[in-house]
C-alpha positions as a Python dict, from the first residue, in 0.01 Angstrom:
ca = {
    (1, 'M'): (0, 0, 0),
    (2, 'D'): (305, -145, -174),
    (3, 'R'): (547, 55, -388),
    (4, 'Y'): (377, 165, -711),
    (5, 'Q'): (463, -30, -1028),
    (6, 'P'): (371, 157, -1352),
    (7, 'L'): (140, -36, -1585),
    (8, 'N'): (287, -172, -1908),
    (9, 'C'): (268, 114, -2157),
    (10, 'D'): (93, -102, -2422),
    (11, 'L'): (-205, -156, -2189),
    (12, 'Y'): (-293, 211, -2135),
    (13, 'D'): (-477, 214, -2470),
    (14, 'Y'): (-743, -22, -2332),
    (15, 'L'): (-806, 208, -2037),
    (16, 'E'): (-825, 513, -2264),
    (17, 'I'): (-1065, 337, -2503),
    (18, 'A'): (-1288, 229, -2214),
    (19, 'C'): (-1300, 587, -2083),
    (20, 'M'): (-1349, 743, -2426),
    (21, 'H'): (-1637, 509, -2521),
    (22, 'G'): (-1790, 502, -2173),
    (23, 'Y'): (-1776, 123, -2153),
    (24, 'R'): (-1913, -39, -1842),
    (25, 'L'): (-1639, -270, -1712),
    (26, 'R'): (-1618, -573, -1492),
    (27, 'V'): (-1302, -498, -1294),
    (28, 'E'): (-1103, -756, -1101),
    (29, 'L'): (-835, -634, -862),
    (30, 'V'): (-517, -822, -771),
    (31, 'D'): (-665, -895, -425),
    (32, 'G'): (-958, -1080, -589),
    (33, 'T'): (-1218, -805, -539),
    (34, 'T'): (-1452, -759, -838),
    (35, 'F'): (-1697, -484, -925),
    (36, 'E'): (-1871, -326, -1223),
    (37, 'A'): (-1825, 42, -1299),
    (38, 'R'): (-1786, 297, -1578),
    (39, 'P'): (-1438, 455, -1595),
    (40, 'T'): (-1415, 825, -1675),
    (41, 'T'): (-1044, 913, -1684),
    (42, 'T'): (-700, 841, -1547),
    (43, 'R'): (-503, 1069, -1320),
    (44, 'T'): (-144, 1090, -1203),
    (45, 'A'): (-79, 1190, -842),
    (46, 'P'): (217, 1410, -746),
    (47, 'S'): (380, 1088, -618),
    (48, 'K'): (364, 957, -982),
    (49, 'E'): (109, 691, -887),
    (50, 'E'): (-156, 651, -1156),
    (51, 'F'): (-526, 589, -1098),
    (52, 'L'): (-834, 493, -1298),
    (53, 'Q'): (-1134, 701, -1190),
    (54, 'F'): (-1495, 585, -1210),
    (55, 'A'): (-1835, 753, -1247),
    (56, 'D'): (-1986, 488, -1021),
    (57, 'G'): (-1840, 221, -796),
    (58, 'P'): (-1518, 312, -616),
    (59, 'E'): (-1395, 666, -678),
    (60, 'E'): (-1063, 542, -816),
    (61, 'V'): (-825, 245, -824),
    (62, 'R'): (-447, 256, -850),
    (63, 'L'): (-352, 108, -1188),
    (64, 'D'): (-114, -154, -1048),
    (65, 'Q'): (-405, -295, -845),
    (66, 'L'): (-600, -385, -1162),
    (67, 'A'): (-584, -756, -1252),
    (68, 'T'): (-835, -763, -1542),
    (69, 'I'): (-1090, -544, -1714),
    (70, 'T'): (-1375, -681, -1924),
    (71, 'P'): (-1611, -452, -2116),
    (72, 'L'): (-1976, -544, -2064),
    (73, 'D'): (-2111, -339, -2355),
    (74, 'E'): (-2216, -528, -2666),
    (75, 'G'): (-1992, -440, -2959),
    (76, 'A'): (-1700, -322, -2744),
    (77, 'S'): (-1377, -293, -2943),
    (78, 'F'): (-1185, -527, -2709),
    (79, 'G'): (-1254, -820, -2480),
    (80, 'R'): (-1109, -925, -2145),
    (81, 'V'): (-767, -771, -2084),
    (82, 'E'): (-523, -901, -1824),
    (83, 'L'): (-338, -612, -1662),
    (84, 'G'): (-200, -766, -1344),
    (85, 'N'): (175, -821, -1335),
    (86, 'A'): (220, -638, -1667),
    (87, 'F'): (442, -356, -1556),
    (88, 'C'): (636, -104, -1759),
    (89, 'S'): (1007, -182, -1779),
    (90, 'T'): (1132, 174, -1735),
}
């Protein structure tokens, strides 16, 4: 896998909200793969790579591989969010 690029700090809130509310998401990865799953938490590896973990679907996805997330739950507090190529400028 390529060198890890941290996600733009402003976009973490959407991931945290999705985990906190248990939203079911349609996830599109930068390679075009799509799936539906319910995120549970994020984790940071010792290498400083960050991952979104799921209750179902793939076990986890590295955050810089996320292109978009779209909550599928009616009444979700946000809509489709584009994450791909939105990296933190640290």
